[in-house]
XYZ file of N, CA and C in Angstrom:
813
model
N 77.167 106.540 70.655
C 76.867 105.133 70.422
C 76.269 104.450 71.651
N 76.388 105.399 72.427
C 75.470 104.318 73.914
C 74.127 103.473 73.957
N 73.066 104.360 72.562
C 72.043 103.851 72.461
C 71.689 102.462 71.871
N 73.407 102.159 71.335
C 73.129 101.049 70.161
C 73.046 99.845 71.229
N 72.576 99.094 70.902
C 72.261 97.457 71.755
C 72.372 96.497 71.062
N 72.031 96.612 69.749
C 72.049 95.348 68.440
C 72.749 95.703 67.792
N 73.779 94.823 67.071
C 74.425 95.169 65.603
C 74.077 93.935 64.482
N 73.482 94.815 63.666
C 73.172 93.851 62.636
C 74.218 93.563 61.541
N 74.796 92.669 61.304
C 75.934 92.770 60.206
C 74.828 92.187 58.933
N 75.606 92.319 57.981
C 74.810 92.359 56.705
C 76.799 92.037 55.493
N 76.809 90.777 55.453
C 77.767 90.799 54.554
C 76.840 90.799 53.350
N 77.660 91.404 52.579
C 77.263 91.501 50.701
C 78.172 91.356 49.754
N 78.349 90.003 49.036
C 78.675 89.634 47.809
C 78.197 89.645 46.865
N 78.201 90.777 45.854
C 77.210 90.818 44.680
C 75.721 90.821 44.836
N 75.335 90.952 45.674
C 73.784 90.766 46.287
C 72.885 91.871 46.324
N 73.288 92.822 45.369
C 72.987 94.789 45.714
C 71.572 94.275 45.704
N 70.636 93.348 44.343
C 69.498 93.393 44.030
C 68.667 92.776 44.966
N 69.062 92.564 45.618
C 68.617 92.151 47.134
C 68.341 92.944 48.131
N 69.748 93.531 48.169
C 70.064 94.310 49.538
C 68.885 95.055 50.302
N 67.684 95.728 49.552
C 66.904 96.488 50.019
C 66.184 96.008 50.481
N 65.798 94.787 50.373
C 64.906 94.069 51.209
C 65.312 93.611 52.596
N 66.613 93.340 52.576
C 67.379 93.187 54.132
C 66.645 93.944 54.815
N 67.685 95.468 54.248
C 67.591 96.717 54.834
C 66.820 97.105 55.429
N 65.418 96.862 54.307
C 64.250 97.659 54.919
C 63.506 96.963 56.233
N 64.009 95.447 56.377
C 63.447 94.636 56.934
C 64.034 95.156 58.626
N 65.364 95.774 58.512
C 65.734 96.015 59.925
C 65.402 97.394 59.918
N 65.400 98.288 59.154
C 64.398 99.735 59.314
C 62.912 99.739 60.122
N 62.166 98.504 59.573
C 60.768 98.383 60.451
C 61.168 97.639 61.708
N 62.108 97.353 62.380
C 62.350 97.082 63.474
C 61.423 97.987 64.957
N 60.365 97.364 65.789
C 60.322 97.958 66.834
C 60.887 98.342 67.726
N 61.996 97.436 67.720
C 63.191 98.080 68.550
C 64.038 98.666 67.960
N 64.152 100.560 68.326
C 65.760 101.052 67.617
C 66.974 101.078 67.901
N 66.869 100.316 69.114
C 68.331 100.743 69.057
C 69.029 99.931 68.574
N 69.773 99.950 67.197
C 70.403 99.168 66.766
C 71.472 99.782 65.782
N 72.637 99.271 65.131
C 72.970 100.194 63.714
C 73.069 98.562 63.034
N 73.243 98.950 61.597
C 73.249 97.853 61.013
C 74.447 98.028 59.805
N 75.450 97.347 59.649
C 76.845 97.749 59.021
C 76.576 96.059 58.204
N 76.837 96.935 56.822
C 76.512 96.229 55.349
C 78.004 96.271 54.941
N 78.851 95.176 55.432
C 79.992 94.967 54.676
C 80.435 94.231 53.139
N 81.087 94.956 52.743
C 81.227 94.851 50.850
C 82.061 94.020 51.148
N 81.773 92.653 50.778
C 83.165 91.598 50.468
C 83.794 92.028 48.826
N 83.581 92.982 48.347
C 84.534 92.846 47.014
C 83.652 92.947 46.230
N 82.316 93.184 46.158
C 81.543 93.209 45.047
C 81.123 94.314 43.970
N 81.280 93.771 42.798
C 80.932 94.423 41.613
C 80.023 94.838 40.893
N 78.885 94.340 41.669
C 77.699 94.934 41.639
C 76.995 96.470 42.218
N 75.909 96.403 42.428
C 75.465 98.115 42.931
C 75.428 97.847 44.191
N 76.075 96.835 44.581
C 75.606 97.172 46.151
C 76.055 98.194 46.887
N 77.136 98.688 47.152
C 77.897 100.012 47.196
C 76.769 101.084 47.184
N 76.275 101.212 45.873
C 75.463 102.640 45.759
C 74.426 102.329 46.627
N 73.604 100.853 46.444
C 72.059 100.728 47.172
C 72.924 101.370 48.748
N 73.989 100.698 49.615
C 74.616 100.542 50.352
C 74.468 102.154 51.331
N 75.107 103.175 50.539
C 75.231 104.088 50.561
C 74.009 105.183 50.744
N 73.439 104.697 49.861
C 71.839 105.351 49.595
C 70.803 105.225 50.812
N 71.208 104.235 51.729
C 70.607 104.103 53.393
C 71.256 104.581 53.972
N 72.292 104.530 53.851
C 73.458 105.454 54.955
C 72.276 107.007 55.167
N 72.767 107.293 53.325
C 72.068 108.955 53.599
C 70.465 109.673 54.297
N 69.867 108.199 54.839
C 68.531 108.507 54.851
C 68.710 107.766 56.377
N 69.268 106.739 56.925
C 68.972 106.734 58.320
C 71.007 106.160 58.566
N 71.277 107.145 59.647
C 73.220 107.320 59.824
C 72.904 105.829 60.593
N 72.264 104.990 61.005
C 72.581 104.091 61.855
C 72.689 102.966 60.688
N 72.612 103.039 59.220
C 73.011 101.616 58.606
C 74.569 102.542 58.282
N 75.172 101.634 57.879
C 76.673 102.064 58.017
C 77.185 101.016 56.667
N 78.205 101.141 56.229
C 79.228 100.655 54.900
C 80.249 100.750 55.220
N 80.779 99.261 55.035
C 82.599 99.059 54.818
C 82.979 97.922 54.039
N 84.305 98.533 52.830
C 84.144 97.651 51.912
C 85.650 96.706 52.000
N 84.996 95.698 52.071
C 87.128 95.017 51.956
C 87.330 94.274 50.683
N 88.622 93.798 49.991
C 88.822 92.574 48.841
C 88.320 91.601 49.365
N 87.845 90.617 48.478
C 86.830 89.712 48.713
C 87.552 88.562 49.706
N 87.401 88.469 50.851
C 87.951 87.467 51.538
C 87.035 86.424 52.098
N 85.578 86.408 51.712
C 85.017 85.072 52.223
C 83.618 85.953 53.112
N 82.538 85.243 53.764
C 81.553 85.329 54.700
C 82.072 85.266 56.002
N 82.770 84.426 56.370
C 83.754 84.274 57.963
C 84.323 85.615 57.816
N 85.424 85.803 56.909
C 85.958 87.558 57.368
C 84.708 88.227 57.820
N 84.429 88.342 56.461
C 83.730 89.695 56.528
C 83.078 90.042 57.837
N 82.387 88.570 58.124
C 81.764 88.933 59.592
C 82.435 89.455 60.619
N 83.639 89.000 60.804
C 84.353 88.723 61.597
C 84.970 90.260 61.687
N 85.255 90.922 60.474
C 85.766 92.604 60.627
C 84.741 93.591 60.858
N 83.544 92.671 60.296
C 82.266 94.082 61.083
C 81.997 94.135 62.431
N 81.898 92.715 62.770
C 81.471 92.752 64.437
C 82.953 93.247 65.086
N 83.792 93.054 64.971
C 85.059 93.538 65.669
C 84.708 95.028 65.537
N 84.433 96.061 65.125
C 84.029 97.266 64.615
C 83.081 97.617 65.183
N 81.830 96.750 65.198
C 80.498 97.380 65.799
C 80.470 97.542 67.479
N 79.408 98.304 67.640
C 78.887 98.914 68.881
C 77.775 97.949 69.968
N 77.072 97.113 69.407
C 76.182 96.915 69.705
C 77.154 95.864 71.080
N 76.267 95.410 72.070
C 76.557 94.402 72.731
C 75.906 92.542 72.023
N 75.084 92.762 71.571
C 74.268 91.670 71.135
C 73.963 92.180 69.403
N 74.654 90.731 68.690
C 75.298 90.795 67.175
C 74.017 89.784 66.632
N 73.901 90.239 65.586
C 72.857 89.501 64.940
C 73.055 89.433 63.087
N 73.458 88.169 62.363
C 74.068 88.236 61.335
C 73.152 88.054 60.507
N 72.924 89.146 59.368
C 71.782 88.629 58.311
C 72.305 88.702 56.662
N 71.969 87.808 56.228
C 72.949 87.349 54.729
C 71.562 88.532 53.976
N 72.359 89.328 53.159
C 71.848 90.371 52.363
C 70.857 89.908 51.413
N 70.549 88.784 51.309
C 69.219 88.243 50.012
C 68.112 87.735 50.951
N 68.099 87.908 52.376
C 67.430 87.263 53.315
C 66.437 88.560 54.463
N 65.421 88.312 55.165
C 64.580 89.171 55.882
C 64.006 88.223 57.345
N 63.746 89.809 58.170
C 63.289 89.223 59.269
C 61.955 89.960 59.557
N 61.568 89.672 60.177
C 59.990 89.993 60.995
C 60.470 92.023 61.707
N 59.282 92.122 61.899
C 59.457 93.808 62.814
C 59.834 93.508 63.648
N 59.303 92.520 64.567
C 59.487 92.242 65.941
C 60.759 91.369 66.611
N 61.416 90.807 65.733
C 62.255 90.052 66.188
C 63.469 90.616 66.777
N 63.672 91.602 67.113
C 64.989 92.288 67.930
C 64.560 92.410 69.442
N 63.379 93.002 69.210
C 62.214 93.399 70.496
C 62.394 92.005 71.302
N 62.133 91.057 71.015
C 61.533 90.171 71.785
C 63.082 88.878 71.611
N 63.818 89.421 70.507
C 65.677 88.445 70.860
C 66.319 88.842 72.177
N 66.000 90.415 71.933
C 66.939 91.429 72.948
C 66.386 91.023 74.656
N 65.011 91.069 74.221
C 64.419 90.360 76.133
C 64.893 89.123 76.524
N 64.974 88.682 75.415
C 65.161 86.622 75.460
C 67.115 87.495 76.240
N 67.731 88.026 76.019
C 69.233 87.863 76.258
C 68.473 89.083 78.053
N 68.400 90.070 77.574
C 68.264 90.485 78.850
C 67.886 90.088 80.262
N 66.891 89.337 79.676
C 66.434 88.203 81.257
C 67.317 87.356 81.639
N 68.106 86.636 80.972
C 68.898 85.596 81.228
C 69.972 85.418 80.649
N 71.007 85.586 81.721
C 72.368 85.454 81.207
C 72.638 84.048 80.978
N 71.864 83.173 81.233
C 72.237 81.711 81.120
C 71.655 81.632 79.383
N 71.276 82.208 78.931
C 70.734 82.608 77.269
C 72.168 82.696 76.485
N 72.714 81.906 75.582
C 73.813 82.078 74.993
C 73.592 82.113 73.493
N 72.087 81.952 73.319
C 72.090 81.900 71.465
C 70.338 82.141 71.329
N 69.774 83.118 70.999
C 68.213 83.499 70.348
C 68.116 82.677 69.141
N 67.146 82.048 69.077
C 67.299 81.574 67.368
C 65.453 81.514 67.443
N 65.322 81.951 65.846
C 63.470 81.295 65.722
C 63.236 80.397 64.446
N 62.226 80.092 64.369
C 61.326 79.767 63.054
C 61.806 80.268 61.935
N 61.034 79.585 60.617
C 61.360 80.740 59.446
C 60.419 79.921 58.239
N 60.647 81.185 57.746
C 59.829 80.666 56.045
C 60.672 81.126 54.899
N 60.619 79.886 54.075
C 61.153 80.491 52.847
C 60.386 81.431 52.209
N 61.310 82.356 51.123
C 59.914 82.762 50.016
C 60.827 83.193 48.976
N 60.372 83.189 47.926
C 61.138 83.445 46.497
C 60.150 81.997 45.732
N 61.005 80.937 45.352
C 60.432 79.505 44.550
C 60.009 78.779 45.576
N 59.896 79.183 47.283
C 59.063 78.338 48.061
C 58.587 79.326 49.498
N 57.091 78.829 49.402
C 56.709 79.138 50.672
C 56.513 78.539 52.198
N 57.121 77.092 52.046
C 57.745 76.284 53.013
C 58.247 76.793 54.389
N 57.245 76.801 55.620
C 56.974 77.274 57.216
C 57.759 75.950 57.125
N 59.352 76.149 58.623
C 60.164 75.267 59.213
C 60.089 75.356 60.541
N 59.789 74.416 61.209
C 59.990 74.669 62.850
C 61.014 73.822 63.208
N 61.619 74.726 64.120
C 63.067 74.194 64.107
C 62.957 73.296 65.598
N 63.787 72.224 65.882
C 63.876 70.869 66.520
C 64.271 71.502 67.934
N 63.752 71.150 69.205
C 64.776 71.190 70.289
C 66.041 71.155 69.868
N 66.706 71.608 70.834
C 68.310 71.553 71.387
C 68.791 70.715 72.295
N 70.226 69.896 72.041
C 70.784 69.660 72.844
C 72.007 69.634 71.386
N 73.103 69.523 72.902
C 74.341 69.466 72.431
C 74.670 68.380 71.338
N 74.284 67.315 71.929
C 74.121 65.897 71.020
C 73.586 66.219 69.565
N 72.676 66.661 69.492
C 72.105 66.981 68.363
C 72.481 68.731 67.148
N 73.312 68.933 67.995
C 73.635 69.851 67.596
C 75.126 69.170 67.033
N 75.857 68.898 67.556
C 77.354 67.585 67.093
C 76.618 67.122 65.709
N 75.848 66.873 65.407
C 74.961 65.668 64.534
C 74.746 66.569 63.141
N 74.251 67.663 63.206
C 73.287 68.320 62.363
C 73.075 69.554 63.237
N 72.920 70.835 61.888
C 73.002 71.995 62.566
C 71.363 72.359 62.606
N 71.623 73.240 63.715
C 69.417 73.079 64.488
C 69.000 74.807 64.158
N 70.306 75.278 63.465
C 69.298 76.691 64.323
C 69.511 77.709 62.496
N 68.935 78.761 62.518
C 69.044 79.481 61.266
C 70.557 80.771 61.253
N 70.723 81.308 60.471
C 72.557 81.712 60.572
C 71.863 83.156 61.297
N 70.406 83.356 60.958
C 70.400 84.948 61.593
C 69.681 84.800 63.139
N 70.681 84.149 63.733
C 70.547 83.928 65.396
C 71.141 84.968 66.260
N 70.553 85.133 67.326
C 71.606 86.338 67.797
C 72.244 85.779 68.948
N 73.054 86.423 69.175
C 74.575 86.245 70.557
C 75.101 87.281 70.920
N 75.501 86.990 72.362
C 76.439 88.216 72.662
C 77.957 88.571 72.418
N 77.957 89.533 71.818
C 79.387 90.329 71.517
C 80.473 89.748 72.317
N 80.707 89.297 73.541
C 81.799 89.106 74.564
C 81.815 87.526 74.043
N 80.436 86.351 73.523
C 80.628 85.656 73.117
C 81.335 85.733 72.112
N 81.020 85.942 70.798
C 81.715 86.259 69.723
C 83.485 86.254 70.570
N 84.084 87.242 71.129
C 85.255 87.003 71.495
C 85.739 86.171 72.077
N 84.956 85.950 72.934
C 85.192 84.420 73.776
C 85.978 83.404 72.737
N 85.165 82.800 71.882
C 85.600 81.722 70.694
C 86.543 82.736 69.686
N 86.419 83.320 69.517
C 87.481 84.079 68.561
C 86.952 84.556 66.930
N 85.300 83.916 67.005
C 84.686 84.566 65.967
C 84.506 83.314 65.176
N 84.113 83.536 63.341
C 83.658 82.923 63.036
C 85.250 82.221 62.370
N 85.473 80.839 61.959
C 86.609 80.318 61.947
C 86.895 80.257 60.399
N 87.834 80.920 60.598
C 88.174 80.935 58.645
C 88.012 79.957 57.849
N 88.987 78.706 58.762
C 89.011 77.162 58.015
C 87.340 76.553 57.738
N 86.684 77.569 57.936
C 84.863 77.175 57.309
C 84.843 78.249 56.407
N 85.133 78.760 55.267
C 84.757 79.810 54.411
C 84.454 78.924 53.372
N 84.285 77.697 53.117
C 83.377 76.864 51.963
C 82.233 76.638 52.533
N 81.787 76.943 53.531
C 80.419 76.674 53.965
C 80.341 75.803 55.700
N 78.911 75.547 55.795
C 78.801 75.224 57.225
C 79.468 76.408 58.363
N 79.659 77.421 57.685
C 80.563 78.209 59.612
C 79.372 78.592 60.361
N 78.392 78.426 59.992
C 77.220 78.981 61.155
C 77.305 77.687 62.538
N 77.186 76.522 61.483
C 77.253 75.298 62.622
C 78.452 75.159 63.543
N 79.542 75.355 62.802
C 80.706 75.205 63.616
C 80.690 76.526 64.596
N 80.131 77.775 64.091
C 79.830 78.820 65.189
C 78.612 78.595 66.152
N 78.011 77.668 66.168
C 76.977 77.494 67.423
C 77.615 76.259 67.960
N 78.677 75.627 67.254
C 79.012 74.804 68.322
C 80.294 75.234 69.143
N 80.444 76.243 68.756
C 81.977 77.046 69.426
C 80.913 77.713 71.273
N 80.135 78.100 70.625
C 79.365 79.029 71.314
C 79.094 78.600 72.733
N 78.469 77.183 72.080
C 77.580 76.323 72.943
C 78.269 74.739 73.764
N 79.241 74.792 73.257
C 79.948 73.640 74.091
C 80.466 74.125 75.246
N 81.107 75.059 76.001
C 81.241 75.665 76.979
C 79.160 75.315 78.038
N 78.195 75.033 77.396
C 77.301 75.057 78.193
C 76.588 76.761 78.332
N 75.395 76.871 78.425
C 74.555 77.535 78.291
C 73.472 77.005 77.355
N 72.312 78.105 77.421
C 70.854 77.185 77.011
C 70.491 78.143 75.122
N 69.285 77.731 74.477
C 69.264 78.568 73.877
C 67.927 78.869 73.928
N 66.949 80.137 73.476
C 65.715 80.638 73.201
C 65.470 80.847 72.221
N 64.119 80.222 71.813
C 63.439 80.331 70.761
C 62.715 81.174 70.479
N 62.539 81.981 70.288
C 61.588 83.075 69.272
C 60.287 82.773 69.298
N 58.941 82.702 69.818
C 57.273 81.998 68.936
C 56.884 82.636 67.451
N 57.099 82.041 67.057
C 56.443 82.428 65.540
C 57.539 82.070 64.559
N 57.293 82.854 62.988
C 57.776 83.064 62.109
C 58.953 84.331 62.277
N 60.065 84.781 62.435
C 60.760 85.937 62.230
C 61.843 85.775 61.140
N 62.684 84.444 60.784
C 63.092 84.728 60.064
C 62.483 84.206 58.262
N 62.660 84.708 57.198
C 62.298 84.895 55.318
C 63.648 84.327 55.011
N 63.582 83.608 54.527
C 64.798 82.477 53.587
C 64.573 82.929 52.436
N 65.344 83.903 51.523
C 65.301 83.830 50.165
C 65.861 82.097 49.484
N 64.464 81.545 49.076
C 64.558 80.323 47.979
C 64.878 80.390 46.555
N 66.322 80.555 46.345
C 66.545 80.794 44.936
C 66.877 79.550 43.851
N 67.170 79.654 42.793
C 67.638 78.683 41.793
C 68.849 78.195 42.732
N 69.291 76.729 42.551
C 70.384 75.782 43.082
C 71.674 76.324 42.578
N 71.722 77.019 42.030
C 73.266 77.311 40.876
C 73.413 78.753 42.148
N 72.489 79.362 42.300
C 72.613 80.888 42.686
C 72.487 80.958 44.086
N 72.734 79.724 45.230
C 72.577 79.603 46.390
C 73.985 79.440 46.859
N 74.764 80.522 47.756
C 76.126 79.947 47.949
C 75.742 78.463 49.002
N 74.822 78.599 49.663
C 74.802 77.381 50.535
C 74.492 76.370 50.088
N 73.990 76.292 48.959
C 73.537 75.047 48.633
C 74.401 74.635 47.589
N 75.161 75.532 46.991
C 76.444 74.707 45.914
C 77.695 74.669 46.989
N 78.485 75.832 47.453
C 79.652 75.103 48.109
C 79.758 74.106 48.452
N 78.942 74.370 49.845
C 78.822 73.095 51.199
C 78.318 72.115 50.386
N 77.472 71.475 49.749
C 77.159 70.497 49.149
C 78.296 69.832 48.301
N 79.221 70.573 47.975
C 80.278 69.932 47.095
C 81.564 69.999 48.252
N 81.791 70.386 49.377
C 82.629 70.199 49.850
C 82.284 69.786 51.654
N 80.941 68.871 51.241
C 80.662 68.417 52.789
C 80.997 67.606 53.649
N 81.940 66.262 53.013
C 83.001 65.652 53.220
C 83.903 66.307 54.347
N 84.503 67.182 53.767
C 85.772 68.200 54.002
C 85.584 68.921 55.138
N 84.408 69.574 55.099
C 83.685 70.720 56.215
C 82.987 69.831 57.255
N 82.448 68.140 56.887
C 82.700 67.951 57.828
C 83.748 67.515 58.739
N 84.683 66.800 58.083
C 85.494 66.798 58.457
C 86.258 67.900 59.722
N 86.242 68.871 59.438
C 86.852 70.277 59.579
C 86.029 70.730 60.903
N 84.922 70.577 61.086
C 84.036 70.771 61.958
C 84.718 69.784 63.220
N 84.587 68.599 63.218
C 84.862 67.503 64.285
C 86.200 68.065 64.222
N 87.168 68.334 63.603
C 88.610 68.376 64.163
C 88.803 69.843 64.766
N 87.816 70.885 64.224
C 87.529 72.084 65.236
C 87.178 72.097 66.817
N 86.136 70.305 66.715
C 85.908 70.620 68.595
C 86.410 69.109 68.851
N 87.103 68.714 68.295
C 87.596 67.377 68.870
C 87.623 66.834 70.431
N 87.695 67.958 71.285
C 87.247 67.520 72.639
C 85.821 67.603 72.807
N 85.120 68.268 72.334
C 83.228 67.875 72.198
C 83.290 66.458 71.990
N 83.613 66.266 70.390
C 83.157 65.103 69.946
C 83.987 63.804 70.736
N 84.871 63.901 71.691
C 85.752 62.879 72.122
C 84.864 62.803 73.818
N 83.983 63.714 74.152
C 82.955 63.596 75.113
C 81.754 62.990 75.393
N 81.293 63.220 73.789
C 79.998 62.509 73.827
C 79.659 61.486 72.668
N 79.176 60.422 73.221
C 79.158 59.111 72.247
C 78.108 60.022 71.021
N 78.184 59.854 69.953
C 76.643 60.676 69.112
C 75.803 59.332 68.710
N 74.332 59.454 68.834
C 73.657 58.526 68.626
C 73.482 58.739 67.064
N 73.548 57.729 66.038
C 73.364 57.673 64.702
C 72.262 58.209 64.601
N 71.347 58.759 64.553
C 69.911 59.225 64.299
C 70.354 60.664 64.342
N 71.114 61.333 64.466
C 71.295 62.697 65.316
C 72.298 63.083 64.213
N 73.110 62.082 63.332
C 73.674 62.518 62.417
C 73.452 63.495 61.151
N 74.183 64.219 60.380
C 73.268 65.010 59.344
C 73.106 63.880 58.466
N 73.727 62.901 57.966
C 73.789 61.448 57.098
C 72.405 61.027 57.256
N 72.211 60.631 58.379
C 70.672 60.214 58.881
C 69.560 60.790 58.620
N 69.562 62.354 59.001
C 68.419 63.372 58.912
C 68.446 63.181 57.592
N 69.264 63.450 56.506
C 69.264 63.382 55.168
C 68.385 62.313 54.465
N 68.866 61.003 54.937
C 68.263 59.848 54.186
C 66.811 59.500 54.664
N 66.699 59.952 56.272
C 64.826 60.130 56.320
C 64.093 60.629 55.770
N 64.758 62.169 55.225
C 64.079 63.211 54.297
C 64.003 62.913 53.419
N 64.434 61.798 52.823
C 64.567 61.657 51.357
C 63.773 61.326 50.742
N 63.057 61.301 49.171
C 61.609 60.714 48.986
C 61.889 59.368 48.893
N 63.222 59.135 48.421
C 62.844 57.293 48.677
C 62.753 56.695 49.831
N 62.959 57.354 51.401
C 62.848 56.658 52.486
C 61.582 56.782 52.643
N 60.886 57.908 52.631
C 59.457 58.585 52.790
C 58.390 57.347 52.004
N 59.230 57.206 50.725
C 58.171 56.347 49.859
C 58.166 55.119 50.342
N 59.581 54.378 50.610
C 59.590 53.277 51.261
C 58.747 52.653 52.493
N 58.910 53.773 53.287
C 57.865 53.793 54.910
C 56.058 53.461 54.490
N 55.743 54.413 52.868
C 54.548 54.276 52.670
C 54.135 52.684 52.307
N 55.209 52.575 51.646
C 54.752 51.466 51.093
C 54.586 49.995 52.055
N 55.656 50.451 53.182
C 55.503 49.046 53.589
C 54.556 49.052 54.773
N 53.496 50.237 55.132
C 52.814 51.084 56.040
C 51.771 49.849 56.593
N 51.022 49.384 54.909
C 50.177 48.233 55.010
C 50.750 47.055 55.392
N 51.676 46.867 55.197
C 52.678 45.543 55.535
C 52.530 45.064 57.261
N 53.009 46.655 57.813
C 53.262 46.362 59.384
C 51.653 46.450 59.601
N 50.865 46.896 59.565
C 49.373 46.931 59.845
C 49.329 45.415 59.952
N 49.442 44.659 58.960
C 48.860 43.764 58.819
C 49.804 42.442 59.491
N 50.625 42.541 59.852
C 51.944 41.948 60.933
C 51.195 42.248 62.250
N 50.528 43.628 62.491
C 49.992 43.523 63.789
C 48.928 42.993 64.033
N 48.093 42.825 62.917
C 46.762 41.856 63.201
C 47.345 40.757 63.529
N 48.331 40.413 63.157
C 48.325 38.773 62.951
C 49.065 38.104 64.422
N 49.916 39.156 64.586
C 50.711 38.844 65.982
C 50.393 39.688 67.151
């Protein structure tokens, strides 16, 4: 195992009809040294066989199956398990670029002051929607989460915080895991380009977009009482909130701004 450097975890809930597209996505990797361990949360689907069926063709993807205990476990028992020094989590209906290990793995090697790789991404399935993701700061990270869940970090991090936090298994634990990460201080690197593919599916068939949406109240909640000394540090400016980002995005704020566009034009002629 000396060669391994990356571990890719790959939880899978029912997701077999997916799975191969992960897979194959970390197979064209330019960088090899990596293994990539596809943990079975409990599922009843083929993922198992697809699962298995890479094992037999390259030994560095790997399978382990547990009763269904959530996305936080699961992660949380593969990386405890894996080899790699630098962990990189990819949800099994989702893909990355060839290059993105190559050029995560330099982003951590040059600089130990590097505590989180994160890049770009595009959806694809019902949208082809290019996202460029916002500077960083801590502030804004308290507010609204900035970065995509298949970010990479180092392994000793991961232990440091104690992993991903159970009391988030309805959703949001990526955010509450970059803010575990990143409140201690350190910087993060961005990726140039496109590396990570967002599978865009139907709203019913998105765990992220039905849980967390029905229990965002709660999670947030759960989040602030996770770093309560963060949030008891820094005042958060209302703009930086996810409440905020939400209602700018919205088409009625969007439409509103249009409409009253001519309004202020014509306020500035006058004054």
């Amino acid at each position: 195992m000396a060669n391994i450097e990356v571990s890719v975890i790959i939880p899978c809930y029912n997701q077999g009809r997916y799975l191969k597209d992960a897979v194959d996505s970390v197979l064209m990797q330019t960088y090899k040294f990596w293994e990539c361990i596809i943990i079975d949360d409990g599922s009843t689907d083929e993922t198992k066989i697809v699962a298995l069926s890479y094992h037999k063709k390259d030994s560095r993807v790997k399978y382990i199956y547990q009763e269904t205990q959530g996305v936080c476990a699961a992660r949380n028992n593969a990386i405890r398990v894996s080899n790699g020094k630098y962990i990189l989590c990819l949800d099994a209906d989702d893909k990355i670029s060839n290059t993105y290990f190559e050029y995560a793995v330099r982003a951590l090697d040059c600089n130990p002051n590097v505590v989180l790789v994160t890049t770009h991404y595009q959806y694809f399935g019902k949208s082809k929607k290019k996202v460029w993701l916002e500077p960083y700061s801590i502030e804004k990270l308290m507010g609204h989460n900035l970065f995509i869940n298949c970010s990479m970090f180092r392994k000793v991090d991961f232990e440091r915080v104690k992993g991903f936090n159970p009391n988030m298994k309805l959703g949001l634990e990526d955010w509450d895991f970059w803010l575990s990460l990143l409140e201690g201080g350190g910087s993060v690197k961005y990726v140039d380009g496109i590396n990570f593919f967002y599978r865009k599916k139907r709203r019913f068939e998105s765990r992220n977009d039905s849980s967390a949406s029905k229990n965002l109240d709660y999670l947030r909640k759960q989040i602030w009482l996770n770093h309560l000394n963060l949030y008891a540090s820094v005042y958060l400016p209302p703009k930086e909130t996810v409440e905020y980002v939400q209602i700018s995005s919205s088409l009625e704020y969007r439409l509103g701004r249009l409409l009253l566009k001519p309004l202020r034009y014509i306020k500035r002629l006058l004054y």
